[in-house]
Amino acid sequence: RYVNHATLNVLKTLPLFREGAYKGGLIAEEHDERIYPYDTLARRVIGYVRELGRIGIEGTYDYELHGTEGVEWRRVTDDRKYIRDFDSTVVKAVDGNDVRTTLNIDFQDIADRALRRQIADDPQIRAGIAVLMEAETGAIRAMVNLSRDTIPGSRLWERDNLVLKEVGEQGSVMKTVTLLSLVEDGHVHSLEETIPTNHGAVPGYNQDSHILDYERQTGRNEITVKHGFEISSNYVFTWLPERYYGDNPQEFFDHIYAYRLGEKFDFDLDGLGTPVVNRPGTAGWSRTTLGTTAYGYGMSVTPLHVVTFYNAIANKGKMMKPYLVESIEKDGKVIKQYGPSVLNNICTRATAVTGALMAVVNDGTAKRLKDAKLSVAGKTGTAQIVLTPKERKGNLDPYHDPWGRKKNQGTFVGFFPADDPRYSVISTVFSKPTSKSFQGGGIPAATVKTLVDYVYTNDPRFRTKLPRK
């Protein structure tokens, strides 16, 4: 069994064992293990090195951390004891370097607890993630990955880095991609522009019930782009791209790649998933792919891609590469310094889109965040996740099993304070096959609100200065 060093020393004093390995039979094998002072907090990000694999920062930067083993030659005495051989060279052990991360342990702790509080008591939620990123630099201050085992009743644990690996359709949070493209290309000059409602119908696409409700409640046959964004209308974000990009859809998909949503980028940890984009000329392209991609389907990306895109809007169009490692240090001295780097400059009119994102919080699908202690701009999204063949149980519909159950993915992503962004944030929950719905304006928005309120209280930049007397 495993024992610590103190217990081993006690064992060596016991009768028989104190006679050593050859006479007494006590054989001790050394097992080195890194101690984690914060237990499982950020466990999947910090990672580990084991025979089965290398995970997280510890795995990726093991070459910096592990150091060099020393060598000491020994000889056997007449009474069969080993002593140092002073006639041989001794090579001293060299300690490994230290890796300083960007994680803020207080922010990590509150993000972890906020997410746990929201999902721990609901066994139909299989996982949840949360990320807090510094807008100006791309430094990740918190990254939480909680999931359950397949065994019923299993507890939440940092089992896998879903922020990096969960490649999937994101739903309505991708409508911001469409809106930004339309604004940048000059197709939408003002968010107050109107388009015809057409009873929520675009030929070839499903009818949008949100528009039918809007027509019934207002008696109008036109809707502004801003309000269509607020209510997350699929119709509005099908009609607009079909009109302006229908003759040349590649123009729209060029934006997706410029926003770095079509490919994986360099990141401090291994395992970032590769996006899948059904662009023109690929096997997944069809007549309706333009519209479905524009409102959040037909393209699969990771949560890290999503928050990096929104962070670029918060940073006035400058897309920063997210990073987790601040520096490599030796004996308290920095020997390698890392820092902010730019992936791309994606837009010139981020402020116009920010106004739409603020409207979502103030008047749209994310009202839960309206009374947060700092103003928040962002977007909700709800997506259905394709079921595995085992989950479908022969059903031809890829999104439902024979009992009509589906897997949901609810997301809120945005930044705060809305008028002077310092942080970007994303929270997503993933359900098991269920008849319930998990909206982005529910659990994810509630998780983000807790995190925003905590940052307001604990970040000295937001503390109100008392007037001098």
C-alpha positions as CSV (number, residue, x, y, z in Angstrom):
1,R,0.0,0.0,0.0
2,Y,1.0,3.6,-0.4
3,V,2.5,5.2,2.8
4,N,4.2,8.6,3.3
5,H,7.8,9.1,4.2
6,A,7.2,9.4,8.0
7,T,5.3,6.1,8.1
8,L,8.1,4.4,6.1
9,N,10.6,5.6,8.7
10,V,8.5,4.0,11.5
11,L,8.3,0.7,9.6
12,K,12.0,0.6,9.3
13,T,12.3,0.6,13.2
14,L,10.0,-2.5,13.6
15,P,11.4,-6.0,14.4
16,L,12.3,-7.9,11.3
17,F,11.7,-4.9,9.0
18,R,14.7,-3.2,10.6
19,E,16.9,-5.9,9.3
20,G,16.6,-4.4,5.8
21,A,15.4,-5.8,2.5
22,Y,17.5,-9.0,2.3
23,K,17.0,-10.3,5.8
24,G,13.8,-8.6,6.9
25,G,12.0,-8.5,3.5
26,L,10.9,-4.8,3.7
27,I,11.0,-3.5,0.1
28,A,10.1,0.2,-0.4
29,E,9.5,1.6,-3.9
30,E,9.6,5.3,-4.2
31,H,6.6,7.0,-5.9
32,D,6.8,10.7,-6.6
33,E,3.6,12.7,-6.8
34,R,2.9,16.3,-7.1
35,I,0.8,17.8,-4.3
36,Y,-2.1,20.0,-5.3
37,P,-2.8,22.5,-2.5
38,Y,-6.2,23.4,-4.0
39,D,-7.3,19.8,-4.4
40,T,-9.4,19.4,-7.6
41,L,-9.8,23.1,-8.3
42,A,-8.8,23.6,-12.0
43,R,-7.6,20.0,-12.0
44,R,-8.0,19.4,-15.7
45,V,-6.2,22.6,-16.6
46,I,-3.3,22.1,-14.1
47,G,-3.2,18.4,-15.3
48,Y,-0.8,15.6,-14.4
49,V,1.8,13.2,-15.8
50,R,1.1,9.5,-15.5
51,E,1.9,6.3,-17.4
52,L,-1.3,6.5,-19.3
53,G,-0.8,10.1,-20.6
54,R,0.1,13.7,-20.0
55,I,-2.7,16.1,-19.3
56,G,-3.0,19.9,-18.9
57,I,-0.2,22.3,-18.1
58,E,1.8,19.8,-16.1
59,G,1.7,17.4,-19.1
60,T,2.5,20.0,-21.7
61,Y,5.3,21.7,-19.7
62,D,6.7,18.5,-18.1
63,Y,10.0,19.2,-19.8
64,E,10.3,22.4,-17.8
65,L,8.9,21.0,-14.5
66,H,10.6,17.6,-14.1
67,G,14.2,18.7,-13.5
68,T,17.1,16.2,-13.6
69,E,17.8,13.3,-11.4
70,G,21.0,13.1,-9.5
71,V,23.5,10.2,-9.4
72,E,25.4,9.0,-6.4
73,W,27.6,5.9,-6.6
74,R,27.6,3.5,-3.6
75,R,29.5,0.5,-2.5
76,V,28.8,-2.5,-0.3
77,T,30.5,-2.8,3.1
78,D,31.5,-6.1,4.7
79,D,28.2,-6.3,6.6
80,R,26.3,-5.8,3.4
81,K,25.3,-2.2,3.9
82,Y,25.4,0.5,1.2
83,I,27.4,3.6,1.8
84,R,28.5,6.4,-0.5
85,D,31.6,5.7,-2.7
86,F,33.7,8.8,-2.2
87,D,36.1,7.7,-5.0
88,S,33.3,8.2,-7.6
89,T,31.7,11.4,-9.0
90,V,28.4,12.7,-7.6
91,V,26.0,14.4,-9.9
92,K,23.6,16.6,-7.9
93,A,19.9,16.6,-8.6
94,V,18.6,19.7,-10.4
95,D,15.2,21.0,-9.4
96,G,12.7,21.7,-12.3
97,N,11.5,25.1,-13.2
98,D,8.3,26.7,-12.1
99,V,5.4,27.5,-14.4
100,R,3.4,30.5,-13.4
101,T,-0.1,30.4,-14.8
102,T,-2.6,33.2,-15.6
103,L,-5.3,31.6,-13.4
104,N,-6.6,33.7,-10.5
105,I,-7.3,31.2,-7.8
106,D,-10.1,33.3,-6.2
107,F,-11.8,33.7,-9.6
108,Q,-11.3,30.0,-10.3
109,D,-12.8,29.1,-7.0
110,I,-15.9,31.3,-7.3
111,A,-16.5,30.1,-10.9
112,D,-16.3,26.5,-9.8
113,R,-18.7,27.0,-6.9
114,A,-21.1,29.1,-9.0
115,L,-21.4,26.4,-11.6
116,R,-21.6,23.6,-9.1
117,R,-24.4,25.4,-7.3
118,Q,-26.4,25.6,-10.5
119,I,-26.0,22.0,-11.8
120,A,-25.1,19.7,-8.8
121,D,-28.7,18.8,-8.0
122,D,-29.9,18.2,-11.5
123,P,-28.9,14.6,-12.6
124,Q,-30.1,15.4,-16.2
125,I,-27.1,17.8,-16.7
126,R,-24.0,15.8,-17.7
127,A,-21.5,18.6,-17.7
128,G,-20.9,22.4,-17.5
129,I,-18.1,24.8,-18.3
130,A,-17.1,28.3,-17.4
131,V,-14.3,30.6,-18.6
132,L,-13.3,34.1,-17.5
133,M,-10.8,35.8,-19.9
134,E,-9.1,39.2,-19.6
135,A,-10.4,41.2,-22.6
136,E,-7.3,43.3,-23.3
137,T,-4.7,40.5,-23.1
138,G,-6.5,37.2,-23.6
139,A,-5.2,35.9,-20.2
140,I,-7.5,33.2,-18.9
141,R,-8.3,33.9,-15.2
142,A,-10.6,30.9,-14.7
143,M,-11.4,27.7,-16.6
144,V,-13.9,25.3,-15.1
145,N,-14.8,21.9,-16.5
146,L,-17.3,19.8,-14.5
147,S,-18.8,16.6,-15.7
148,R,-20.4,13.4,-14.4
149,D,-19.5,9.8,-15.1
150,T,-22.0,7.6,-17.0
151,I,-22.8,5.9,-13.7
152,P,-26.1,7.3,-12.3
153,G,-25.5,9.4,-9.2
154,S,-21.8,10.1,-9.9
155,R,-20.6,13.4,-8.6
156,L,-19.3,16.3,-10.6
157,W,-15.6,16.1,-11.3
158,E,-12.9,17.7,-13.5
159,R,-12.8,14.7,-15.8
160,D,-12.1,16.3,-19.2
161,N,-11.3,19.7,-20.6
162,L,-14.6,20.3,-22.5
163,V,-13.7,24.0,-23.1
164,L,-11.1,22.7,-25.5
165,K,-12.5,19.4,-26.8
166,E,-16.3,19.8,-27.0
167,V,-16.7,20.6,-30.7
168,G,-20.4,21.2,-31.4
169,E,-23.1,23.4,-32.9
170,Q,-23.5,26.4,-30.7
171,G,-27.0,27.7,-31.5
172,S,-27.9,31.4,-31.3
173,V,-24.7,32.7,-29.8
174,M,-23.4,32.4,-33.4
175,K,-25.9,35.0,-34.6
176,T,-23.5,37.6,-33.4
177,V,-21.1,36.3,-36.1
178,T,-23.8,36.9,-38.7
179,L,-24.7,40.4,-37.4
180,L,-21.0,41.5,-37.3
181,S,-20.5,40.3,-40.8
182,L,-23.5,42.2,-42.1
183,V,-22.5,45.4,-40.3
184,E,-18.8,45.2,-41.5
185,D,-19.9,44.6,-45.1
186,G,-22.3,47.6,-44.9
187,H,-25.4,45.6,-45.5
188,V,-26.8,46.7,-42.1
189,H,-26.2,50.4,-41.5
190,S,-28.3,50.7,-38.4
191,L,-29.7,48.3,-35.9
192,E,-33.0,50.2,-36.2
193,E,-33.4,49.1,-39.8
194,T,-36.5,47.1,-40.5
195,I,-37.2,44.0,-42.6
196,P,-40.6,42.4,-43.5
197,T,-41.8,39.8,-41.1
198,N,-43.4,37.5,-43.8
199,H,-45.1,35.5,-41.0
200,G,-41.6,34.2,-40.0
201,A,-41.2,32.2,-43.2
202,V,-38.3,31.9,-45.6
203,P,-38.7,29.3,-48.4
204,G,-37.0,26.1,-47.5
205,Y,-36.6,26.8,-43.8
206,N,-38.8,26.1,-40.8
207,Q,-41.2,28.8,-39.8
208,D,-40.1,31.0,-36.8
209,S,-42.8,31.0,-34.1
210,H,-41.1,34.0,-32.5
211,I,-42.2,36.2,-35.5
212,L,-45.8,34.9,-35.3
213,D,-45.9,35.9,-31.7
214,Y,-44.4,39.3,-32.5
215,E,-47.0,39.9,-35.3
216,R,-49.8,38.9,-33.0
217,Q,-48.7,41.1,-30.1
218,T,-47.7,44.2,-32.1
219,G,-49.9,44.0,-35.2
220,R,-46.8,45.0,-37.3
221,N,-45.5,43.4,-40.4
222,E,-41.9,44.7,-40.0
223,I,-39.3,44.1,-37.4
224,T,-36.0,45.9,-36.6
225,V,-32.7,44.1,-36.8
226,K,-32.1,44.9,-33.2
227,H,-35.3,43.4,-31.9
228,G,-34.8,40.3,-34.1
229,F,-31.5,39.9,-32.3
230,E,-33.0,40.5,-28.9
231,I,-35.6,37.8,-29.3
232,S,-33.1,35.6,-31.1
233,S,-35.2,35.2,-34.2
234,N,-34.0,32.4,-36.6
235,Y,-36.2,34.1,-39.3
236,V,-34.3,37.4,-39.1
237,F,-31.0,35.7,-39.3
238,T,-32.0,33.6,-42.2
239,W,-33.7,36.4,-44.2
240,L,-30.7,38.8,-43.9
241,P,-27.9,36.4,-45.0
242,E,-30.1,34.9,-47.8
243,R,-30.7,38.4,-49.1
244,Y,-27.2,39.7,-48.9
245,Y,-25.0,36.6,-49.3
246,G,-27.3,34.3,-51.2
247,D,-25.6,34.9,-54.5
248,N,-22.1,34.6,-53.1
249,P,-22.2,32.6,-49.8
250,Q,-18.4,32.3,-49.8
251,E,-18.3,36.0,-48.8
252,F,-20.1,35.1,-45.5
253,F,-17.8,32.1,-44.9
254,D,-14.7,34.2,-45.5
255,H,-15.8,36.2,-42.4
256,I,-16.0,33.0,-40.3
257,Y,-12.4,32.1,-41.2
258,A,-11.3,35.7,-40.5
259,Y,-12.9,35.4,-37.1
260,R,-10.7,32.2,-36.6
261,L,-13.9,30.1,-36.2
262,G,-13.0,27.8,-39.0
263,E,-9.7,26.4,-37.7
264,K,-7.9,25.6,-34.5
265,F,-5.2,28.0,-33.3
266,D,-2.1,27.5,-31.2
267,F,-2.9,27.2,-27.6
268,D,-0.9,26.5,-24.4
269,L,-2.5,23.1,-23.9
270,D,-2.8,20.2,-26.2
271,G,-6.2,19.0,-27.4
272,L,-7.9,22.0,-28.8
273,G,-10.6,20.7,-31.1
274,T,-10.8,21.4,-34.9
275,P,-13.9,23.3,-36.0
276,V,-16.1,21.8,-38.7
277,V,-17.6,24.3,-41.2
278,N,-19.9,23.1,-44.0
279,R,-18.9,25.8,-46.4
280,P,-19.6,25.9,-50.2
281,G,-17.9,23.0,-52.0
282,T,-17.8,20.6,-49.0
283,A,-19.9,17.4,-48.6
284,G,-22.0,19.1,-45.9
285,W,-23.1,22.0,-48.1
286,S,-26.8,22.2,-49.2
287,R,-29.2,24.9,-50.3
288,T,-30.1,25.8,-46.7
289,T,-26.6,25.6,-45.2
290,L,-26.1,29.4,-45.5
291,G,-29.2,30.1,-43.4
292,T,-28.7,27.4,-40.8
293,T,-25.1,28.4,-40.3
294,A,-26.1,32.0,-39.9
295,Y,-28.4,31.2,-36.9
296,G,-26.1,28.7,-35.3
297,Y,-26.2,25.3,-36.9
298,G,-24.1,23.8,-39.8
299,M,-20.9,24.8,-38.1
300,S,-19.3,23.2,-35.0
301,V,-16.7,24.9,-32.8
302,T,-15.4,24.7,-29.2
303,P,-16.4,27.0,-26.3
304,L,-12.9,28.4,-26.4
305,H,-13.4,29.5,-30.0
306,V,-16.7,31.2,-29.1
307,V,-15.3,33.2,-26.1
308,T,-12.3,34.2,-28.1
309,F,-14.5,35.6,-30.8
310,Y,-16.6,37.6,-28.3
311,N,-13.5,38.8,-26.5
312,A,-12.4,40.4,-29.8
313,I,-15.6,42.4,-29.9
314,A,-15.0,43.5,-26.3
315,N,-11.5,44.5,-27.3
316,K,-12.7,46.7,-30.1
317,G,-12.0,44.3,-32.9
318,K,-8.6,43.1,-31.8
319,M,-8.7,39.3,-31.4
320,M,-6.2,38.2,-28.7
321,K,-4.9,34.6,-28.5
322,P,-6.1,33.1,-25.2
323,Y,-3.2,31.9,-23.0
324,L,-2.7,30.1,-19.7
325,V,1.0,30.3,-19.0
326,E,2.5,33.6,-17.9
327,S,6.1,32.7,-17.4
328,I,8.7,30.0,-16.7
329,E,10.7,30.8,-13.5
330,K,13.8,29.4,-11.7
331,D,14.4,30.1,-8.1
332,G,12.0,33.1,-8.2
333,K,13.6,34.6,-11.4
334,V,11.8,34.8,-14.7
335,I,13.7,32.9,-17.4
336,K,11.0,32.9,-20.0
337,Q,8.3,35.5,-20.3
338,Y,5.0,34.9,-22.2
339,G,2.3,37.4,-22.8
340,P,-0.4,38.8,-25.0
341,S,-0.4,38.1,-28.7
342,V,-2.8,39.1,-31.5
343,L,-4.6,36.5,-33.6
344,N,-6.3,38.9,-36.0
345,N,-8.0,42.3,-36.2
346,I,-11.5,41.1,-37.1
347,C,-13.7,44.3,-37.4
348,T,-13.9,48.0,-37.2
349,R,-17.5,48.4,-36.0
350,A,-17.5,46.4,-32.8
351,T,-19.3,49.2,-30.9
352,A,-22.4,48.8,-33.1
353,V,-22.6,45.1,-32.3
354,T,-22.0,45.8,-28.6
355,G,-25.2,47.8,-28.6
356,A,-27.1,44.8,-29.8
357,L,-25.5,42.6,-27.1
358,M,-26.4,45.0,-24.4
359,A,-30.0,45.0,-25.7
360,V,-30.1,41.2,-25.2
361,V,-29.4,41.7,-21.5
362,N,-31.6,44.7,-21.0
363,D,-34.6,43.7,-23.0
364,G,-34.0,40.2,-24.5
365,T,-33.3,36.6,-23.6
366,A,-30.7,37.4,-20.9
367,K,-32.7,39.6,-18.5
368,R,-31.4,37.5,-15.6
369,L,-28.2,39.5,-15.9
370,K,-29.9,42.9,-16.0
371,D,-29.4,43.6,-12.3
372,A,-25.8,42.3,-12.1
373,K,-23.4,44.6,-10.2
374,L,-21.6,45.4,-13.5
375,S,-23.3,46.0,-16.8
376,V,-23.1,43.0,-19.1
377,A,-23.3,42.6,-22.9
378,G,-23.8,39.2,-24.4
379,K,-25.9,36.6,-26.1
380,T,-27.7,33.5,-25.1
381,G,-27.8,30.3,-27.2
382,T,-29.6,27.0,-27.1
383,A,-28.6,24.1,-29.4
384,Q,-29.7,20.5,-29.8
385,I,-26.8,18.1,-29.8
386,V,-26.7,15.2,-32.3
387,L,-27.3,11.9,-30.4
388,T,-25.0,8.9,-30.8
389,P,-26.4,5.9,-32.6
390,K,-26.6,4.1,-29.2
391,E,-28.7,7.0,-27.8
392,R,-30.9,7.2,-30.9
393,K,-31.8,3.5,-30.6
394,G,-32.7,3.2,-34.2
395,N,-34.5,6.5,-34.5
396,L,-33.7,8.2,-37.9
397,D,-34.0,11.7,-36.4
398,P,-30.4,12.6,-35.3
399,Y,-31.6,14.9,-32.5
400,H,-34.2,12.7,-30.8
401,D,-34.5,9.2,-29.4
402,P,-37.7,7.1,-29.8
403,W,-39.2,8.8,-26.7
404,G,-38.7,12.3,-28.1
405,R,-35.8,13.1,-25.7
406,K,-33.0,15.3,-26.8
407,K,-29.6,16.6,-25.6
408,N,-29.5,20.4,-25.0
409,Q,-26.6,22.8,-24.9
410,G,-27.4,26.1,-23.2
411,T,-24.8,29.0,-23.4
412,F,-24.4,32.5,-22.3
413,V,-21.3,34.4,-23.6
414,G,-20.4,38.0,-23.4
415,F,-18.3,40.6,-21.6
416,F,-18.4,43.2,-18.8
417,P,-18.6,46.1,-18.0
418,A,-20.4,46.6,-21.2
419,D,-19.3,50.2,-21.7
420,D,-15.6,49.5,-20.9
421,P,-15.0,45.7,-21.1
422,R,-12.4,44.2,-18.8
423,Y,-13.4,40.6,-18.9
424,S,-15.1,38.2,-21.3
425,V,-17.0,35.2,-20.0
426,I,-18.8,32.1,-21.2
427,S,-20.8,29.4,-19.4
428,T,-22.4,26.4,-21.0
429,V,-24.3,23.4,-19.7
430,F,-24.7,20.1,-21.5
431,S,-27.7,17.8,-20.8
432,K,-28.2,14.1,-21.0
433,P,-31.1,12.9,-23.3
434,T,-34.1,14.6,-21.6
435,S,-37.5,16.1,-22.2
436,K,-36.4,19.2,-20.3
437,S,-34.9,22.3,-22.0
438,F,-31.9,24.1,-20.8
439,Q,-31.8,27.6,-22.1
440,G,-28.8,29.9,-22.2
441,G,-30.7,32.5,-20.3
442,G,-31.2,30.1,-17.4
443,I,-28.4,28.2,-15.6
444,P,-25.5,29.7,-17.7
445,A,-26.7,33.3,-17.2
446,A,-27.1,32.7,-13.5
447,T,-23.6,31.3,-13.2
448,V,-22.2,34.3,-15.1
449,K,-24.1,36.7,-12.8
450,T,-22.5,35.2,-9.7
451,L,-19.1,35.5,-11.3
452,V,-19.7,39.1,-12.4
453,D,-20.9,40.1,-8.9
454,Y,-17.9,38.5,-7.3
455,V,-15.4,40.2,-9.7
456,Y,-17.0,43.5,-8.9
457,T,-16.5,43.0,-5.2
458,N,-13.0,41.7,-5.4
459,D,-11.3,43.4,-8.3
460,P,-9.8,46.6,-7.0
461,R,-10.3,48.3,-10.4
462,F,-14.1,48.4,-9.7
463,R,-13.9,49.7,-6.2
464,T,-15.5,53.1,-5.7
465,K,-13.1,55.7,-4.5
466,L,-14.2,57.7,-1.5
467,P,-14.1,61.5,-2.0
468,R,-11.4,63.3,-0.1
469,K,-12.5,65.6,2.7
